[in-house]
């Protein structure tokens, strides 16, 4: 029996799909296969923006025919969208062929739900509240070697006014640091070369007298040849202690993903972000004083309700002023149940599109300028894959920049030195040097 998993959304969800694969293996499914050959298809959904939802709706709908032809095929839908108020009912009504719906806190039940489904023939729904340690016993089927994702906490308490995550992922729960360290040690022993600590808000990590800088310090102190990354950080929790730990350890990538969302204080306040433009710039100044070559990337939202042209331009000027290396850019998408969805002053679509186009052009220019500076330099990348189209191996440097190169032998999982000969957008091309 084979499985097929479709994932939408963030790294958190990608890692959760690895856990789902682990559960499917326990339930007797031996390997991953294309949808047409699978005995169970699982959708791990996202609802952060409307287009993420539309995407999932489209793909689930497209399975109707396959399900009609293959009666025993089990279709399960899980993830953030299922956890949204009223969405489970909508999904059931729209797609009556769904066999199992499971929420973000129901991974421990999934195996049982599948077994029940195999015995009876009815729709099964399971939606639970967040529980401590609920998914920590699952052994994931990891798909991102040489990187391994490690959850350090679940949920979010921040309630940024635009964001649905706190509603669908529940309150923050931090994992026991001993369990995290044990997992990291085991992964390093297995040969993983990059550990990415995951949480919606890693800086809010708290377990007894452990906070995030202490956890990061301990993870980076695990012996072995590997890198450490973490995401996501929230500017309101930025601390000197975090910078000190980043500075102390070679193993920690000199890259901070610090989503700022907007460059104007009135908008930041409406977003309930709890920091100002000035504070963000001061924090980055401190970071760069301590770690001069640290790169900062960010997330940005345009066309938040009532955002004026002048306020949007402050987002543009912040990208320059903060010298951001790259950014994920989004048009504000109203999410039912959030504070911002109730706000007046929606920005017309044509204005929003114009703003995001200008922002993307600026971000791309910044990224290109920074890439160009690499030409002639030697950078260390961790080789992660082979690109069939280009006929080249690829990997990332510690700042997250992609480097491509040719090699006769297979260096996947190795740290490789590349002398950069060409920079093209976000990608670098180089020759391996020994
Ligand atoms: N916990 C992380 C990431 C959350 S989701 C953080 O706080 O940074 C990733 C990004 O999606 C956010 O940083 C934000 O830029 C964007 N996002 C979240 N809700 C959104 C919405 N309703 N519309 C548009 N973008 C949104
Ligand atoms: Fe959403 Fe804000 Fe929490 Fe990030 S910190 S998940 S943007 S509520
Ligand atoms: Fe991630 Fe989307 Fe959920 S961004 S936490 S999968 S709503």
Coordinates of C-alpha atoms and ligand atoms in Angstrom, one line a residue:
X1 CA 0.0 0.0 0.0
X2 CA 1.3 3.4 -0.9
X3 CA 0.7 7.0 0.2
X4 CA 0.7 10.4 -1.4
X5 CA 0.8 13.6 0.6
X6 CA 0.1 17.1 -0.7
X7 CA 1.4 20.0 1.5
X8 CA 0.6 23.7 1.4
X9 CA 1.9 26.4 3.6
X10 CA 5.0 27.0 5.8
X11 CA 7.9 24.9 6.9
X12 CA 5.9 23.9 10.0
X13 CA 3.5 22.2 7.7
X14 CA 6.2 20.6 5.6
X15 CA 7.6 19.1 8.7
X16 CA 4.2 18.1 9.9
X17 CA 3.8 16.2 6.6
X18 CA 6.9 14.3 7.4
X19 CA 5.2 13.3 10.7
X20 CA 2.1 12.4 8.8
X21 CA 4.2 10.2 6.5
X22 CA 5.6 8.5 9.7
X23 CA 2.1 7.8 10.9
X24 CA 1.1 6.4 7.5
X25 CA 4.1 4.0 7.7
X26 CA 3.0 2.8 11.1
X27 CA -0.5 2.3 9.6
X28 CA 1.0 0.0 7.0
X29 CA 1.6 2.2 4.0
X30 CA 5.1 1.4 2.8
X31 CA 6.2 4.2 0.4
X32 CA 5.3 7.5 -1.2
X33 CA 3.9 7.3 -4.7
X34 CA 2.2 9.5 -7.3
X35 CA -1.5 10.3 -6.6
X36 CA -2.8 7.8 -9.2
X37 CA -0.9 4.9 -7.6
X38 CA -1.7 5.8 -4.0
X39 CA -4.1 4.0 -1.7
X40 CA -4.3 7.0 0.6
X41 CA -4.0 10.7 -0.4
X42 CA -3.5 13.2 2.4
X43 CA -3.9 17.0 2.0
X44 CA -2.1 19.0 4.6
X45 CA -3.7 22.4 4.2
X46 CA -2.9 26.0 4.9
X47 CA -5.2 29.0 5.4
X48 CA -2.8 31.9 5.9
X49 CA -4.1 33.7 2.8
X50 CA -7.1 33.2 0.5
X51 CA -5.1 31.8 -2.4
X52 CA -3.6 29.1 -0.2
X53 CA -7.1 27.9 0.5
X54 CA -8.2 28.2 -3.1
X55 CA -5.3 26.1 -4.2
X56 CA -6.3 23.3 -1.8
X57 CA -10.0 23.5 -2.8
X58 CA -9.0 23.1 -6.4
X59 CA -6.7 20.2 -5.9
X60 CA -9.1 18.3 -3.6
X61 CA -12.0 18.9 -6.1
X62 CA -9.8 17.4 -8.9
X63 CA -9.8 14.1 -7.1
X64 CA -13.5 13.4 -7.5
X65 CA -12.9 11.3 -10.6
X66 CA -10.1 9.3 -9.2
X67 CA -12.1 8.5 -6.1
X68 CA -15.1 7.3 -8.3
X69 CA -12.8 5.0 -10.2
X70 CA -11.0 3.7 -7.2
X71 CA -13.5 3.0 -4.4
X72 CA -11.0 1.9 -1.8
X73 CA -8.9 5.0 -2.1
X74 CA -8.9 6.9 1.2
X75 CA -8.8 10.7 1.0
X76 CA -7.8 12.5 4.2
X77 CA -7.7 16.3 4.7
X78 CA -5.8 17.9 7.6
X79 CA -3.9 21.0 8.5
X80 CA -4.8 24.6 9.4
X81 CA -7.8 25.0 7.0
X82 CA -9.6 22.1 8.7
X83 CA -9.2 23.9 12.0
X84 CA -10.8 27.1 10.8
X85 CA -14.2 27.9 12.3
X86 CA -16.9 26.2 10.2
X87 CA -14.4 25.0 7.5
X88 CA -14.7 21.3 8.3
X89 CA -18.4 21.5 7.5
X90 CA -17.8 23.4 4.3
X91 CA -15.3 20.8 3.2
X92 CA -17.6 17.9 3.9
X93 CA -20.4 19.5 2.0
X94 CA -18.4 20.5 -1.0
X95 CA -16.4 17.3 -1.2
X96 CA -18.6 14.5 0.2
X97 CA -16.0 12.0 -1.0
X98 CA -13.5 13.1 1.7
X99 CA -13.1 10.1 4.1
X100 CA -11.2 11.7 7.0
X101 CA -10.9 15.2 8.3
X102 CA -8.3 15.8 11.0
X103 CA -7.3 19.0 12.8
X104 CA -3.8 20.4 13.6
X105 CA -3.8 18.7 17.0
X106 CA -5.0 15.3 15.8
X107 CA -1.9 13.7 14.5
X108 CA -2.0 11.2 17.3
X109 CA -5.4 10.0 16.2
X110 CA -4.7 9.7 12.5
X111 CA -3.6 6.1 12.6
X112 CA -6.8 5.1 14.5
X113 CA -9.0 7.2 12.1
X114 CA -7.5 5.3 9.1
X115 CA -8.1 2.0 10.8
X116 CA -11.7 2.9 11.6
X117 CA -12.2 4.0 8.0
X118 CA -10.9 0.7 6.7
X119 CA -13.4 -1.1 8.8
X120 CA -16.5 1.0 8.4
X121 CA -17.4 3.2 5.5
X122 CA -18.2 6.6 6.8
X123 CA -16.8 10.1 7.1
X124 CA -14.7 10.6 10.1
X125 CA -13.9 14.0 11.7
X126 CA -11.6 14.7 14.5
X127 CA -10.9 18.1 15.8
X128 CA -9.2 18.5 19.2
X129 CA -7.8 21.3 21.3
X130 CA -4.0 21.7 21.5
X131 CA -2.4 19.2 23.9
X132 CA 1.1 19.2 25.4
X133 CA 3.5 16.9 23.7
X134 CA 0.7 15.6 21.4
X135 CA 2.9 14.9 18.4
X136 CA 6.3 14.4 19.9
X137 CA 6.2 10.7 19.8
X138 CA 5.8 10.4 16.0
X139 CA 8.9 9.4 14.1
X140 CA 8.9 11.5 10.9
X141 CA 9.9 10.3 7.5
X142 CA 12.3 13.0 6.7
X143 CA 12.4 14.4 3.1
X144 CA 14.8 17.3 3.3
X145 CA 18.2 15.6 3.9
X146 CA 20.8 17.1 4.7
X147 CA 18.5 19.5 6.5
X148 CA 16.3 18.3 9.4
X149 CA 13.4 20.3 10.9
X150 CA 13.0 20.1 14.6
X151 CA 9.9 21.6 16.3
X152 CA 10.7 23.5 19.4
X153 CA 7.3 24.9 20.0
X154 CA 3.8 24.9 18.6
X155 CA 1.1 27.6 18.3
X156 CA 1.2 31.3 18.7
X157 CA 0.0 33.8 21.3
X158 CA 0.7 37.0 19.4
X159 CA -2.6 37.7 17.6
X160 CA -1.2 40.0 14.9
X161 CA -4.5 41.5 13.7
X162 CA -4.3 40.1 10.2
X163 CA -3.2 36.6 11.1
X164 CA -5.3 33.4 11.5
X165 CA -2.5 31.2 12.9
X166 CA -3.3 31.7 16.6
X167 CA -6.9 30.6 15.9
X168 CA -6.0 27.5 14.0
X169 CA -2.8 26.4 15.8
X170 CA -3.8 27.3 19.3
X171 CA -1.8 28.7 22.2
X172 CA 2.0 28.4 22.5
X173 CA 3.3 25.1 23.8
X174 CA 7.1 24.7 24.2
X175 CA 8.7 21.3 24.0
X176 CA 10.9 19.9 26.8
X177 CA 14.5 21.0 26.0
X178 CA 15.9 17.6 26.9
X179 CA 13.7 16.0 24.2
X180 CA 14.8 18.7 21.6
X181 CA 18.5 18.1 22.4
X182 CA 18.1 14.4 22.2
X183 CA 16.4 14.7 18.8
X184 CA 19.2 17.0 17.6
X185 CA 22.0 14.7 18.8
X186 CA 20.3 11.7 17.1
X187 CA 19.9 13.6 13.8
X188 CA 23.6 14.7 13.9
X189 CA 24.6 11.1 14.6
X190 CA 22.5 10.0 11.6
X191 CA 24.5 12.4 9.4
X192 CA 22.2 15.4 9.1
X193 CA 24.2 18.6 8.4
X194 CA 21.7 21.3 9.1
X195 CA 19.2 21.6 11.9
X196 CA 16.4 24.1 11.6
X197 CA 14.6 24.8 14.8
X198 CA 11.0 25.6 14.1
X199 CA 8.3 27.6 15.8
X200 CA 5.8 30.4 14.8
X201 CA 7.7 32.5 17.3
X202 CA 10.9 30.9 18.4
X203 CA 11.8 33.8 20.7
X204 CA 8.8 33.0 22.8
X205 CA 10.2 29.6 23.7
X206 CA 9.9 29.0 27.4
X207 CA 10.3 25.8 29.4
X208 CA 10.9 26.3 33.1
X209 CA 14.0 28.6 33.3
X210 CA 14.9 27.8 29.7
X211 CA 14.4 30.5 27.1
X212 CA 15.3 30.6 23.4
X213 CA 18.9 31.9 23.6
X214 CA 19.7 29.2 26.1
X215 CA 18.2 26.5 24.0
X216 CA 20.0 27.8 20.9
X217 CA 23.2 27.9 22.8
X218 CA 22.8 24.2 23.9
X219 CA 21.8 23.0 20.4
X220 CA 24.8 24.7 18.9
X221 CA 27.0 23.1 21.5
X222 CA 26.1 19.6 20.4
X223 CA 29.4 18.2 19.0
X224 CA 29.5 17.5 15.2
X225 CA 29.9 19.1 11.8
X226 CA 26.5 20.8 11.2
X227 CA 24.8 24.1 10.9
X228 CA 21.9 25.5 12.9
X229 CA 19.1 27.7 11.6
X230 CA 15.9 28.8 13.3
X231 CA 12.7 30.4 12.3
X232 CA 10.6 32.5 12.8
X233 CA 11.8 35.3 15.0
X234 CA 9.6 38.2 16.1
X235 CA 11.1 41.7 16.3
X236 CA 9.3 42.5 19.5
X237 CA 11.3 39.7 21.3
X238 CA 14.7 40.5 19.7
X239 CA 17.3 40.4 22.4
X240 CA 21.0 41.0 23.0
X241 CA 21.2 37.6 24.5
X242 CA 20.1 36.1 21.1
X243 CA 22.8 38.1 19.3
X244 CA 25.4 37.0 21.8
X245 CA 24.6 33.3 21.2
X246 CA 24.7 33.8 17.4
X247 CA 28.0 35.5 17.7
X248 CA 29.5 32.8 20.0
X249 CA 28.8 29.8 17.7
X250 CA 30.3 29.2 14.3
X251 CA 27.6 26.6 13.8
X252 CA 24.7 29.1 13.8
X253 CA 24.1 30.6 10.4
X254 CA 24.6 34.3 10.2
X255 CA 21.2 34.8 8.9
X256 CA 18.2 36.2 10.7
X257 CA 14.7 36.0 9.3
X258 CA 13.0 38.9 11.1
X259 CA 9.6 39.6 9.6
X260 CA 8.9 43.4 9.8
X261 CA 5.6 43.4 7.8
X262 CA 5.4 47.1 7.3
X263 CA 7.6 50.3 7.5
X264 CA 5.0 52.7 9.0
X265 CA 4.3 52.9 12.7
X266 CA 0.6 53.6 12.4
X267 CA 0.2 50.4 10.3
X268 CA 2.4 48.4 12.6
X269 CA 0.2 49.5 15.5
X270 CA -2.9 48.5 13.6
X271 CA -1.3 45.1 12.9
X272 CA -0.7 44.7 16.6
X273 CA 3.0 44.0 16.0
X274 CA 4.2 45.8 19.2
X275 CA 7.4 47.4 17.9
X276 CA 8.2 50.5 15.8
X277 CA 10.2 51.2 12.7
X278 CA 12.9 52.9 14.8
X279 CA 13.1 49.9 17.2
X280 CA 13.5 47.5 14.3
X281 CA 16.3 49.6 12.8
X282 CA 18.0 49.9 16.2
X283 CA 17.9 46.2 16.7
X284 CA 19.5 45.5 13.3
X285 CA 22.2 48.1 14.0
X286 CA 23.0 46.2 17.2
X287 CA 23.0 42.9 15.3
X288 CA 25.4 44.3 12.7
X289 CA 27.7 45.9 15.2
X290 CA 28.2 42.5 16.8
X291 CA 28.0 40.3 13.7
X292 CA 28.9 42.6 10.8
X293 CA 28.2 40.1 8.0
X294 CA 24.9 38.9 9.3
X295 CA 22.2 38.9 6.6
X296 CA 18.6 39.8 7.4
X297 CA 15.5 38.7 5.5
X298 CA 11.9 39.6 6.2
X299 CA 8.2 39.2 5.4
X300 CA 6.2 42.2 4.1
X301 CA 2.5 42.8 3.7
X302 CA 1.2 45.5 1.4
X303 CA -2.3 47.1 1.3
X304 CA -3.2 46.5 4.9
X305 CA -6.6 48.2 5.5
X306 CA -6.3 52.0 5.4
X307 CA -2.6 52.0 4.2
X308 CA -1.9 55.2 2.3
X309 CA 0.5 55.6 -0.5
X310 CA 2.9 57.5 1.7
X311 CA 2.7 54.8 4.4
X312 CA 3.4 52.1 1.7
X313 CA 6.4 54.1 0.6
X314 CA 7.8 53.8 4.2
X315 CA 7.8 50.0 3.6
X316 CA 9.9 50.6 0.5
X317 CA 12.3 53.0 2.3
X318 CA 12.7 50.5 5.2
X319 CA 13.9 47.8 2.8
X320 CA 16.6 50.1 1.7
X321 CA 17.4 51.6 5.1
X322 CA 17.5 48.2 6.9
X323 CA 19.5 46.8 4.0
X324 CA 17.4 43.7 3.8
X325 CA 18.8 40.9 1.7
X326 CA 15.5 39.4 0.6
X327 CA 11.8 39.3 1.5
X328 CA 8.7 37.3 1.1
X329 CA 6.1 39.8 0.0
X330 CA 2.3 39.4 0.3
X331 CA -0.9 41.3 -0.5
X332 CA -3.0 41.6 2.6
X333 CA -5.7 38.9 2.6
X334 CA -8.6 39.3 4.9
X335 CA -9.1 36.2 7.2
X336 CA -12.5 35.6 8.8
X337 CA -12.4 35.9 12.5
X338 CA -9.3 38.1 12.7
X339 CA -9.4 41.8 13.9
X340 CA -8.2 43.2 10.6
X341 CA -11.0 41.5 8.7
X342 CA -13.5 43.8 10.6
X343 CA -11.5 47.0 9.7
X344 CA -12.8 49.5 7.3
X345 CA -10.7 51.0 4.5
X346 CA -9.9 48.0 2.3
X347 CA -7.4 48.9 -0.4
X348 CA -8.7 48.3 -3.9
X349 CA -7.1 45.4 -5.8
X350 CA -5.5 47.5 -8.5
X351 CA -3.8 49.7 -5.9
X352 CA -2.6 46.6 -4.0
X353 CA -1.2 45.0 -7.2
X354 CA 0.6 48.2 -8.1
X355 CA 2.2 48.3 -4.6
X356 CA 3.3 44.7 -4.6
X357 CA 4.8 45.0 -8.1
X358 CA 6.9 48.0 -6.9
X359 CA 7.9 46.3 -3.7
X360 CA 8.9 43.1 -5.5
X361 CA 11.0 45.1 -8.0
X362 CA 12.8 46.8 -5.1
X363 CA 13.4 43.5 -3.2
X364 CA 14.7 41.8 -6.4
X365 CA 17.1 44.7 -7.0
X366 CA 18.4 44.4 -3.4
X367 CA 18.9 40.7 -3.8
X368 CA 20.7 41.1 -7.2
X369 CA 23.0 43.8 -5.8
X370 CA 23.9 41.6 -2.9
X371 CA 24.5 38.6 -5.1
X372 CA 26.7 40.5 -7.4
X373 CA 29.1 41.2 -4.6
X374 CA 29.8 37.4 -4.3
X375 CA 31.4 37.1 -7.7
X376 CA 35.1 36.3 -7.2
X377 CA 34.6 35.2 -3.6
X378 CA 34.7 31.7 -2.2
X379 CA 31.7 30.6 -0.2
X380 CA 30.9 27.4 1.7
X381 CA 27.7 25.8 0.7
X382 CA 25.9 22.7 2.0
X383 CA 25.1 20.6 -1.1
X384 CA 21.5 19.5 -0.9
X385 CA 20.3 18.3 -4.3
X386 CA 20.9 17.8 -8.0
X387 CA 19.0 20.0 -10.5
X388 CA 18.2 17.8 -13.5
X389 CA 17.3 20.7 -15.8
X390 CA 20.6 22.5 -15.1
X391 CA 22.6 19.4 -14.8
X392 CA 24.2 20.9 -11.7
X393 CA 24.4 20.2 -8.0
X394 CA 23.0 22.9 -5.7
X395 CA 23.2 24.0 -2.1
X396 CA 22.9 27.0 0.2
X397 CA 25.4 29.1 1.9
X398 CA 24.8 30.1 5.5
X399 CA 22.8 33.2 4.4
X400 CA 20.4 31.0 2.5
X401 CA 21.7 31.9 -1.0
X402 CA 21.6 29.2 -3.6
X403 CA 24.8 28.1 -5.2
X404 CA 25.0 25.8 -8.3
X405 CA 28.1 23.9 -9.5
X406 CA 29.2 20.9 -11.6
X407 CA 30.7 17.8 -10.0
X408 CA 31.6 14.3 -11.2
X409 CA 31.0 12.7 -7.9
X410 CA 27.9 13.1 -5.8
X411 CA 28.6 15.6 -3.0
X412 CA 25.0 15.8 -1.5
X413 CA 25.2 16.2 2.2
X414 CA 28.8 17.6 2.1
X415 CA 30.0 21.1 2.8
X416 CA 31.6 22.3 -0.4
X417 CA 33.7 25.5 -1.2
X418 CA 32.6 27.3 -4.3
X419 CA 34.5 30.0 -6.1
X420 CA 31.7 32.2 -7.5
X421 CA 32.0 33.0 -11.2
X422 CA 28.5 34.3 -11.9
X423 CA 25.6 35.8 -10.0
X424 CA 22.1 35.6 -11.5
X425 CA 19.3 37.0 -9.5
X426 CA 19.2 35.1 -6.2
X427 CA 21.3 32.2 -7.6
X428 CA 25.1 32.0 -7.6
X429 CA 27.2 29.8 -10.0
X430 CA 30.6 28.6 -9.1
X431 CA 33.4 26.1 -9.4
X432 CA 34.3 23.8 -6.7
X433 CA 37.6 24.4 -5.0
X434 CA 39.3 22.0 -2.7
Ligands
LIG1 N1 5.0 33.3 12.6 C1 5.7 33.9 11.6 C2 5.1 33.6 10.2 C3 3.6 33.6 10.0 S1 3.0 33.4 8.5 C4 5.8 35.4 11.9 O1 5.2 35.9 12.8 O2 6.5 36.0 11.2 C5 4.1 34.0 7.3 C6 3.8 35.4 6.8 O3 2.6 35.4 6.2 C7 3.7 36.5 7.8 O4 5.0 36.9 8.3 C8 3.0 37.5 7.1 O5 3.9 38.3 6.4 C9 2.2 36.8 6.1 N2 0.7 36.8 6.4 C10 0.1 36.3 7.5 N3 -1.2 36.6 7.5 C11 -1.4 37.2 6.4 C12 -2.6 37.8 5.7 N4 -3.8 37.7 6.3 N5 -2.5 38.4 4.5 C13 -1.3 38.5 3.9 N6 -0.1 38.0 4.5 C14 -0.2 37.4 5.7
LIG2 FE1 0.7 35.2 12.9 FE2 1.8 37.2 14.2 FE3 1.7 34.7 15.3 FE4 3.3 35.2 13.2 S1 3.5 36.1 15.3 S2 2.0 33.5 13.5 S3 2.2 36.7 12.0 S4 0.0 36.0 14.8
LIG3 FE1 1.6 27.5 8.3 FE2 -0.4 28.1 6.8 FE3 -0.8 27.0 9.1 S1 1.5 29.3 7.1 S2 0.8 27.5 10.4 S3 0.2 26.1 7.3 S4 -2.0 28.6 8.2

